[in-house]
Coordinates of C-alpha atoms in Angstrom, one line a residue:
X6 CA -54.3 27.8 11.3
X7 CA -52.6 24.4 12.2
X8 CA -55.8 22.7 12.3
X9 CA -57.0 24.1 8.6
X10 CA -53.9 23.4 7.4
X11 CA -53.8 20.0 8.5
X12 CA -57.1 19.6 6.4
X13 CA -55.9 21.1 3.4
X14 CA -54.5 17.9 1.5
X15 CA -57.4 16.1 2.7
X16 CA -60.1 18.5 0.7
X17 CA -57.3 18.7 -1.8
X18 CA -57.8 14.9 -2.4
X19 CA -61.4 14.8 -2.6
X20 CA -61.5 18.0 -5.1
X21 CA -58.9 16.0 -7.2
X22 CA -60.9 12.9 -6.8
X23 CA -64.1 14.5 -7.7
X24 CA -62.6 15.8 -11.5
X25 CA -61.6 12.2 -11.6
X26 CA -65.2 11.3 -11.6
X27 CA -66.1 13.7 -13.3
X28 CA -64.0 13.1 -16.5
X29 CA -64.8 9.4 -16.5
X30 CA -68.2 10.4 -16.5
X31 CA -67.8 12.0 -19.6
X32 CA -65.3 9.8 -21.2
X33 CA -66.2 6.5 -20.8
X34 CA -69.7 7.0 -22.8
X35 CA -67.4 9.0 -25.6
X36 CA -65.4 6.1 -25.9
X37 CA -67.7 3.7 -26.3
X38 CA -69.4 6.0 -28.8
X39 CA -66.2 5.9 -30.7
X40 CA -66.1 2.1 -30.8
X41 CA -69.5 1.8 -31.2
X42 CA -68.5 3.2 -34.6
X43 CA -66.4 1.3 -35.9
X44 CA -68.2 -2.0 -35.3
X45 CA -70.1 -4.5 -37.9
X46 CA -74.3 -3.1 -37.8
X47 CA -75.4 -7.0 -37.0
X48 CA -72.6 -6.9 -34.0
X49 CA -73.6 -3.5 -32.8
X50 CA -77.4 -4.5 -32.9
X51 CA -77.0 -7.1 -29.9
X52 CA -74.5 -6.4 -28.1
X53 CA -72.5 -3.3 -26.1
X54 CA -69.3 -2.1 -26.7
X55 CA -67.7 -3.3 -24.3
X56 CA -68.1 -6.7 -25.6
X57 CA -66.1 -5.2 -29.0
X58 CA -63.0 -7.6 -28.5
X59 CA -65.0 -10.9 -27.8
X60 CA -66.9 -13.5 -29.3
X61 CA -70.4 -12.6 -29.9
X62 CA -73.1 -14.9 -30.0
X63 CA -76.0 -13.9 -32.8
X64 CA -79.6 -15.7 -33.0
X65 CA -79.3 -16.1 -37.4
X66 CA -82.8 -16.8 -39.7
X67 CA -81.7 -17.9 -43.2
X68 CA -83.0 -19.4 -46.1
X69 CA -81.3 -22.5 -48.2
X70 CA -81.2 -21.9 -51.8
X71 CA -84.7 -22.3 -53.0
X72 CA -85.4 -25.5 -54.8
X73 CA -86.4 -23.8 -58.1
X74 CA -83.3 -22.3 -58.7
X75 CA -81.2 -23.9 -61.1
X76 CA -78.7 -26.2 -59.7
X77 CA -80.1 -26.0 -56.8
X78 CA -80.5 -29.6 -56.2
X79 CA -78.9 -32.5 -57.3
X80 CA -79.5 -35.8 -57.3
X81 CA -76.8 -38.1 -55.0
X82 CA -77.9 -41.6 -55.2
X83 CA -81.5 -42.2 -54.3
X84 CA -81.4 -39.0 -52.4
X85 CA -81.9 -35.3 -53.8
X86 CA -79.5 -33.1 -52.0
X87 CA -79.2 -29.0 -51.4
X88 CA -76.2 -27.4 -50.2
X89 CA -74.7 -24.0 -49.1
X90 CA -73.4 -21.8 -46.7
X91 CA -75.2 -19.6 -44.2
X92 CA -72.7 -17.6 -43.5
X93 CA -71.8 -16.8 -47.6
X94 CA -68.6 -14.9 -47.3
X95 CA -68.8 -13.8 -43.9
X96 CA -66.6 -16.0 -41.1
X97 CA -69.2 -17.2 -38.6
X98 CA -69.1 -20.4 -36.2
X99 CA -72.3 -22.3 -35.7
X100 CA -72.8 -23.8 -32.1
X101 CA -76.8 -24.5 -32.4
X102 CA -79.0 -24.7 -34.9
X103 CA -82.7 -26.1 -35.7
X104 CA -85.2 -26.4 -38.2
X105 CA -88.2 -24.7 -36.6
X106 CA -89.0 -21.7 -35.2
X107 CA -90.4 -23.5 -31.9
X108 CA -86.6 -24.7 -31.2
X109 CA -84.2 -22.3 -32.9
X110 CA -81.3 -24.2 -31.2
X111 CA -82.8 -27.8 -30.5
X112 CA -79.1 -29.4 -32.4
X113 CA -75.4 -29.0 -31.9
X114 CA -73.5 -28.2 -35.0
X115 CA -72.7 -31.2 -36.6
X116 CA -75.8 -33.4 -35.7
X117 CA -78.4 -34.3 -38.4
X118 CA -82.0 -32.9 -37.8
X119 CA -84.8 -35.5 -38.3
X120 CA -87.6 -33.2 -40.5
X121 CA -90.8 -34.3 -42.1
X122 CA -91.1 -37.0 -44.9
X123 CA -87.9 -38.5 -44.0
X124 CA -86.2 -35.6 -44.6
X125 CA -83.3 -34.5 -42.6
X126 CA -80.6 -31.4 -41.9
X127 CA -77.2 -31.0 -41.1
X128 CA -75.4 -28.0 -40.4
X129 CA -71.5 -28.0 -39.9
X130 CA -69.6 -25.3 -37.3
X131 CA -68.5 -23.5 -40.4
X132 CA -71.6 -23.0 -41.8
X133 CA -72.2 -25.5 -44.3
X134 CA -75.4 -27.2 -44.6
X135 CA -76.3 -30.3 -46.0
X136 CA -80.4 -30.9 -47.2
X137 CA -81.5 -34.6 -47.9
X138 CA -84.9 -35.8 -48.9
X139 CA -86.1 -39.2 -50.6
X140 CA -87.8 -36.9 -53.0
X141 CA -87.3 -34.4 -55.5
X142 CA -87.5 -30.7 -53.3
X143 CA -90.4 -28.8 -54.1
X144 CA -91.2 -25.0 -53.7
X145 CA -90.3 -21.4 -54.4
X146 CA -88.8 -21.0 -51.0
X147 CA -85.7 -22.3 -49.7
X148 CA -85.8 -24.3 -46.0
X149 CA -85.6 -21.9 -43.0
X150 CA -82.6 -22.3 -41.2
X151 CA -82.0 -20.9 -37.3
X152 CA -78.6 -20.4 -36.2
X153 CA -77.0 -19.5 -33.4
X154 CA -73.7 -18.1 -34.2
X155 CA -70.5 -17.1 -33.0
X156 CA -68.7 -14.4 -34.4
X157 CA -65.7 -12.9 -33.9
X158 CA -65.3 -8.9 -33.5
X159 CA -65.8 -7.5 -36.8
X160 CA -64.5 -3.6 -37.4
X161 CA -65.3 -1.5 -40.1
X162 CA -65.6 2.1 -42.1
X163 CA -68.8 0.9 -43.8
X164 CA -70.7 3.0 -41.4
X165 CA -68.1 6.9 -41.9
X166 CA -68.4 6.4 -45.4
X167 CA -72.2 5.8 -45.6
X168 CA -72.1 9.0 -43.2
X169 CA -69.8 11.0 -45.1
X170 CA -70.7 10.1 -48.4
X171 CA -74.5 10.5 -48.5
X172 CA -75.7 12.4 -51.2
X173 CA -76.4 15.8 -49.9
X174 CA -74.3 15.8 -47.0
X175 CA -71.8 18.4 -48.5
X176 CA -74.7 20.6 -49.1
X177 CA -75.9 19.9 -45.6
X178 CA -72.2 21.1 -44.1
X179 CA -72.5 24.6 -46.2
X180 CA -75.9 25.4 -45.0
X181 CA -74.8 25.2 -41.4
X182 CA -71.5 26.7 -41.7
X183 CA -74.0 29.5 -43.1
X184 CA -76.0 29.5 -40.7
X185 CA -73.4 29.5 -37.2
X186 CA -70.7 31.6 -38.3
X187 CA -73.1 34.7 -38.6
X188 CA -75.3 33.4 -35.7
X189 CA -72.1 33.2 -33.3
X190 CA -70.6 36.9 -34.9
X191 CA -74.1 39.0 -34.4
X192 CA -74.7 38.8 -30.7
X193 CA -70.9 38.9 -29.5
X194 CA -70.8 42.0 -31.5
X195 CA -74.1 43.2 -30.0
X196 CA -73.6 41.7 -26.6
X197 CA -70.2 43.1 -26.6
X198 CA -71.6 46.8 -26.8
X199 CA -74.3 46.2 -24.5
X200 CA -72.2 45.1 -21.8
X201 CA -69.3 48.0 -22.2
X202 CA -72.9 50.3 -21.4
X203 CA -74.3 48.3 -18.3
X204 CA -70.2 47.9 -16.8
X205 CA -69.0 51.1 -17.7
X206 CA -71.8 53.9 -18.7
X207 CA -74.0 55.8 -16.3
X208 CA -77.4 55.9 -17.3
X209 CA -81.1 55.9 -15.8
X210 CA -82.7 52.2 -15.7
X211 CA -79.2 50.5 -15.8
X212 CA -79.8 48.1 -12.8
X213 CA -83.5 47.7 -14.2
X214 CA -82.1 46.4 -17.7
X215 CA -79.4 44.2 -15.9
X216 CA -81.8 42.7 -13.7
X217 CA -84.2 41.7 -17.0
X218 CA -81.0 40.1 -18.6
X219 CA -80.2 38.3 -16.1
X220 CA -84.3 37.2 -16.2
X221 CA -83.9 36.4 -19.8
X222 CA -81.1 33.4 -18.9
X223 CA -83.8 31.2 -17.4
X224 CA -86.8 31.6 -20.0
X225 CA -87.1 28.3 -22.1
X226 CA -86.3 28.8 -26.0
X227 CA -88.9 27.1 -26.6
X228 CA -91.9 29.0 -25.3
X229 CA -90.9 31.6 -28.2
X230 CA -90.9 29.7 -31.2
X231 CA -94.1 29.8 -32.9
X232 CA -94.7 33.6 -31.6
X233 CA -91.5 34.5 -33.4
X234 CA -92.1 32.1 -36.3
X235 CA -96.0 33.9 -36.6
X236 CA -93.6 37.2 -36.7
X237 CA -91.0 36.1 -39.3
X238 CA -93.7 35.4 -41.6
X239 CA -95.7 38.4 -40.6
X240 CA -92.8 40.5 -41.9
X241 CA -91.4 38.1 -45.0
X242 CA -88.7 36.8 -43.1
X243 CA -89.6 33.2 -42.5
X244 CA -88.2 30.2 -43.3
X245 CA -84.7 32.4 -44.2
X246 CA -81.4 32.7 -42.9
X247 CA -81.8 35.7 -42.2
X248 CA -84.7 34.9 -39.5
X249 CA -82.9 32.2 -38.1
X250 CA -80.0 34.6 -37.1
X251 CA -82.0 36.8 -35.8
X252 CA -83.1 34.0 -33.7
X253 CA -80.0 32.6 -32.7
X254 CA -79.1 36.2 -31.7
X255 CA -81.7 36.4 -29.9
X256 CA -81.2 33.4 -28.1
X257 CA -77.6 34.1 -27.2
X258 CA -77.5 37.6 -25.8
X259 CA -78.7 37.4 -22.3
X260 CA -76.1 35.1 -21.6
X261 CA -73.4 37.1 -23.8
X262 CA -74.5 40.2 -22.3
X263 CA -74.2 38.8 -18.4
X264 CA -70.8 37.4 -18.9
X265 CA -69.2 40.2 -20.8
X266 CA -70.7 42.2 -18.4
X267 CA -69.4 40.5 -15.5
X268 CA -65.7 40.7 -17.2
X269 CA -65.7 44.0 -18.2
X270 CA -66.7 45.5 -15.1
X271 CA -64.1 43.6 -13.6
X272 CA -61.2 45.6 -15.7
X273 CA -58.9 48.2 -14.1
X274 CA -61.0 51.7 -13.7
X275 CA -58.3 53.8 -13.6
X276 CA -57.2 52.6 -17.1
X277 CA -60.6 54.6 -18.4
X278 CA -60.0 57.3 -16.4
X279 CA -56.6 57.9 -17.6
X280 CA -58.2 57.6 -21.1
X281 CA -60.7 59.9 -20.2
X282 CA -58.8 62.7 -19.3
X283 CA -56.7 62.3 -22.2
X284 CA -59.6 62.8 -24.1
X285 CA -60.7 59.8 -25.1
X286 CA -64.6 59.3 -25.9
X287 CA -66.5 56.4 -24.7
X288 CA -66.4 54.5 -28.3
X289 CA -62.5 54.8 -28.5
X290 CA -62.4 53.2 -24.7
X291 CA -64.5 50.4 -25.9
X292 CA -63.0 50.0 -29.4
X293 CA -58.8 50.2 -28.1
X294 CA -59.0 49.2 -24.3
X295 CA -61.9 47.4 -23.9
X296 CA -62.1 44.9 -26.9
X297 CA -58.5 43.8 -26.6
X298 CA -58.4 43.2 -22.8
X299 CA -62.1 41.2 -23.1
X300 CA -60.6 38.9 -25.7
X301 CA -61.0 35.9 -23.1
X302 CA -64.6 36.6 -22.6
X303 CA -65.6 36.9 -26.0
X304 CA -63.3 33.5 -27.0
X305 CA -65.5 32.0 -24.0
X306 CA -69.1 33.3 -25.4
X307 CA -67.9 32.3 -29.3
X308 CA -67.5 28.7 -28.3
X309 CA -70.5 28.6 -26.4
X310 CA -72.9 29.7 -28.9
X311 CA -70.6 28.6 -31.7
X312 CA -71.5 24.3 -30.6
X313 CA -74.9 25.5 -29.2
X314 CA -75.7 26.2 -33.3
X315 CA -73.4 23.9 -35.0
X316 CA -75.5 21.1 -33.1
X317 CA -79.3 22.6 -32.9
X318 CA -82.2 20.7 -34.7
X319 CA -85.4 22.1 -32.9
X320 CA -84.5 25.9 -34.0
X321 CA -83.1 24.7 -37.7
X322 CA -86.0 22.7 -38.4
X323 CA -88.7 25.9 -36.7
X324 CA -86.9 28.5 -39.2
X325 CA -85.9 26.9 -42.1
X326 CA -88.0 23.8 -42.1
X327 CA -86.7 20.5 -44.3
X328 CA -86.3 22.5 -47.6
X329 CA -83.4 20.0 -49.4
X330 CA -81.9 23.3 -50.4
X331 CA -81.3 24.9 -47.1
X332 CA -81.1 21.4 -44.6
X333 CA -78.7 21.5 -42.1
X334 CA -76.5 18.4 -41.3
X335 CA -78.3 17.5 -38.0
X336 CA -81.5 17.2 -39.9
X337 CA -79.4 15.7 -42.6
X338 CA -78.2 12.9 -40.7
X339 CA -81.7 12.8 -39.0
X340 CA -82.8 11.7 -42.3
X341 CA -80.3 9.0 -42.5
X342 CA -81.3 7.6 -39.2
X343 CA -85.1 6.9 -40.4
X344 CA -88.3 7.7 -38.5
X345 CA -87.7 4.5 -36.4
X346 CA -84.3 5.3 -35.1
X347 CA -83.2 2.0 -35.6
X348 CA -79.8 2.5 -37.4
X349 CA -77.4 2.7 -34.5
X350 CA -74.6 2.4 -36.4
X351 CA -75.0 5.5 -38.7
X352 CA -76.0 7.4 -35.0
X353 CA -72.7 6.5 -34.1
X354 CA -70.8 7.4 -37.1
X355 CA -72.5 10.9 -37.3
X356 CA -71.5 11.8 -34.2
X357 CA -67.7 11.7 -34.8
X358 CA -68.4 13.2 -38.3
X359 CA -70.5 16.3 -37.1
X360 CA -68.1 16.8 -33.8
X361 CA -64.7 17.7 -35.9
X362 CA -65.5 21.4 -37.0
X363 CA -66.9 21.9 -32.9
X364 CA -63.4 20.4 -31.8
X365 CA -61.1 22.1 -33.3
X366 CA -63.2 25.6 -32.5
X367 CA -62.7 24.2 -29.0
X368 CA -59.0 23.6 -29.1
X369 CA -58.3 26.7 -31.0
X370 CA -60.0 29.1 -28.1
X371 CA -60.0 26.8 -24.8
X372 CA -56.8 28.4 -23.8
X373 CA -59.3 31.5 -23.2
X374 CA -62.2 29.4 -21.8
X375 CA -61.4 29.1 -18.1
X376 CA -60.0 33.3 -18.2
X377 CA -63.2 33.9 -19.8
X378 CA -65.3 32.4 -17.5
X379 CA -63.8 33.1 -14.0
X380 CA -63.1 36.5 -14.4
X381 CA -65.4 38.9 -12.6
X382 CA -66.1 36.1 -9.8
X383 CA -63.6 37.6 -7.1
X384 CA -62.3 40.1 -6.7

């Protein structure tokens, strides 16, 4: 016993070290999620977040004001001059800059660039640029400029209120709040009956039905979509709420079943005995013993299946398609995003937006969580 003993801090270390690890894991990429956020789109495009707080060097095309503008140009001497700013009323500083696409950074800010027909460029660190040519400028299109710039870290809202205030998005939070809060209630109410049968009832075939619910837990979702979807619409039921709870139920009961179940039959026998000789019938055991003591276990299933449909795409989109009417906010902000993906800062942003309602569902129940799950795994 001495020996073990002796070993017991060292295992208690690495345990503790190991949740270390594993919270960092999951941390660390939420936090830079969350800063990711909050950054300028430009800023967000080249660089990582962890780069937020320092300068940030940017490779910058832009064009002068086009000679046919008016006032454009202006005559200085025997010179015709165009000025401006690259930056407009952004802060920026210049460090390179060129004239051509072949050397994007072939001057220092502050030189002056030797261009064609005696023409030359200067661009200041501030962004100011200064055009000169012997002769009048000519063309509908202003000189190309190439900048490399260095900005400082830029923060901003732009991208939660492009999130939050897209038209539809409103719409988009109803439909799914429609669609979860029946799609978590149905199976724990059906699971929760099931499992009170398989713990607690003796009947022919029990051990059979267990042992194809516990089968159920590793068949993929997705090997049942378009059968069920070819049924749905077999029966009128497609493309409804309706089927998509069914679904959802569907989905969710081998798992509700298996770990009400496993908590259930975990409860004190002699409490339904008493109950039983008192007189008490099977549905009055389940409805005033067994539903109050397996308030963990359902708390544990609810938040389970409650984020497991708050964020779903692939089953929204099967069962209730991209109708504008009935589109849920994944697909919503799917929308937003574009085909290409390329709006990282909107990803961002709808991230944080569509994780509030999940949270506080967490917070509210997690006291349950761990009760829920570990109960009916010793004895």
């Amino acid at each position: 016993m001495s020996g073990m003993a002796g070993q017991r801090p060292a295992l208690s270390w690495a345990v503790n070290l190991s949740v270390l690890a594993l919270v960092l894991l999951w941390t660390i990429p939420t936090f830079g999620l969350l800063v990711s956020s909050f950054r300028d789109a430009d800023q967000l495009s080249v660089s990582g977040w962890w780069t937020s707080l320092t300068t940030t060097d940017r490779n910058i095309v832009e064009r002068a004001a086009a000679p046919t503008d008016d006032g454009a140009q202006t005559q200085v001497g025997e010179v015709w001059v165009i000025e401006g700013n690259i930056f407009g009323e952004d802060v920026g500083i210049v460090s390179r800059f060129g004239w051509r696409a072949q050397e994007p950074e072939a001057f220092a800010a502050g030189e002056t660039a030797e261009m064609r027909d005696g023409q030359t460029m200067t661009v200041e660190a501030d962004g100011s640029y200064r055009l000169e040519s012997p002769e009048e400028w000519e063309g509908r299109r202003g000189q190309r400029i190439f900048v490399t710039s260095a900005e400082p870290p830029k923060f901003t809202t732009d991208n939660y209120n492009q999130v939050m205030f897209s038209e539809g998005l409103g719409k988009s939070f109803l439909n799914t709040l429609t669609v979860t809060i029946p799609a978590t209630i149905i199976p724990i109410l059906i699971a929760a009956y099931a499992a009170y049968a398989l713990a607690w009832m003796q009947f022919p075939g029990r051990a059979l039905l267990l042992a194809i619910v516990v089968g159920l837990l590793v068949v993929p979702l997705q090997m049942s979509l378009i059968p069920l979807l070819k049924l749905y619409n077999g029966v009128g039921i497609g493309k409804s709420y309706f089927g998509i709870w069914l679904a959802h139920t569907g989905f969710g009961l081998p798992l509700a079943v298996y770990l009400l179940r496993n908590y259930m039959v975990g409860l004190p026998r002699e409490i339904m005995e008493s109950a039983k000789v008192d007189g008490a019938s099977d549905f009055d055991i389940f409805r005033k013993i067994i539903l109050p003591l397996s308030f963990p276990a359902l708390a544990s299933f609810a938040i389970f299946q409650f984020l497991w449909v708050w964020n779903d795409l692939l089953v929204a989109t099967v069962f209730l398609g991209n109708n504008e009417d009935q589109l849920v906010m994944t697909g919503r902000l799917r929308e937003l995003l574009g085909s290409r993906g390329a709006n990282w800062e909107i990803l961002t942003a709808s991230a944080f937006v569509t994780i509030v309602v999940p949270l506080i569902v967490f917070f509210s129940l997690q006291r349950y969580l761990v009760r829920g799950l570990l109960a009916g795994s010793v004895k």
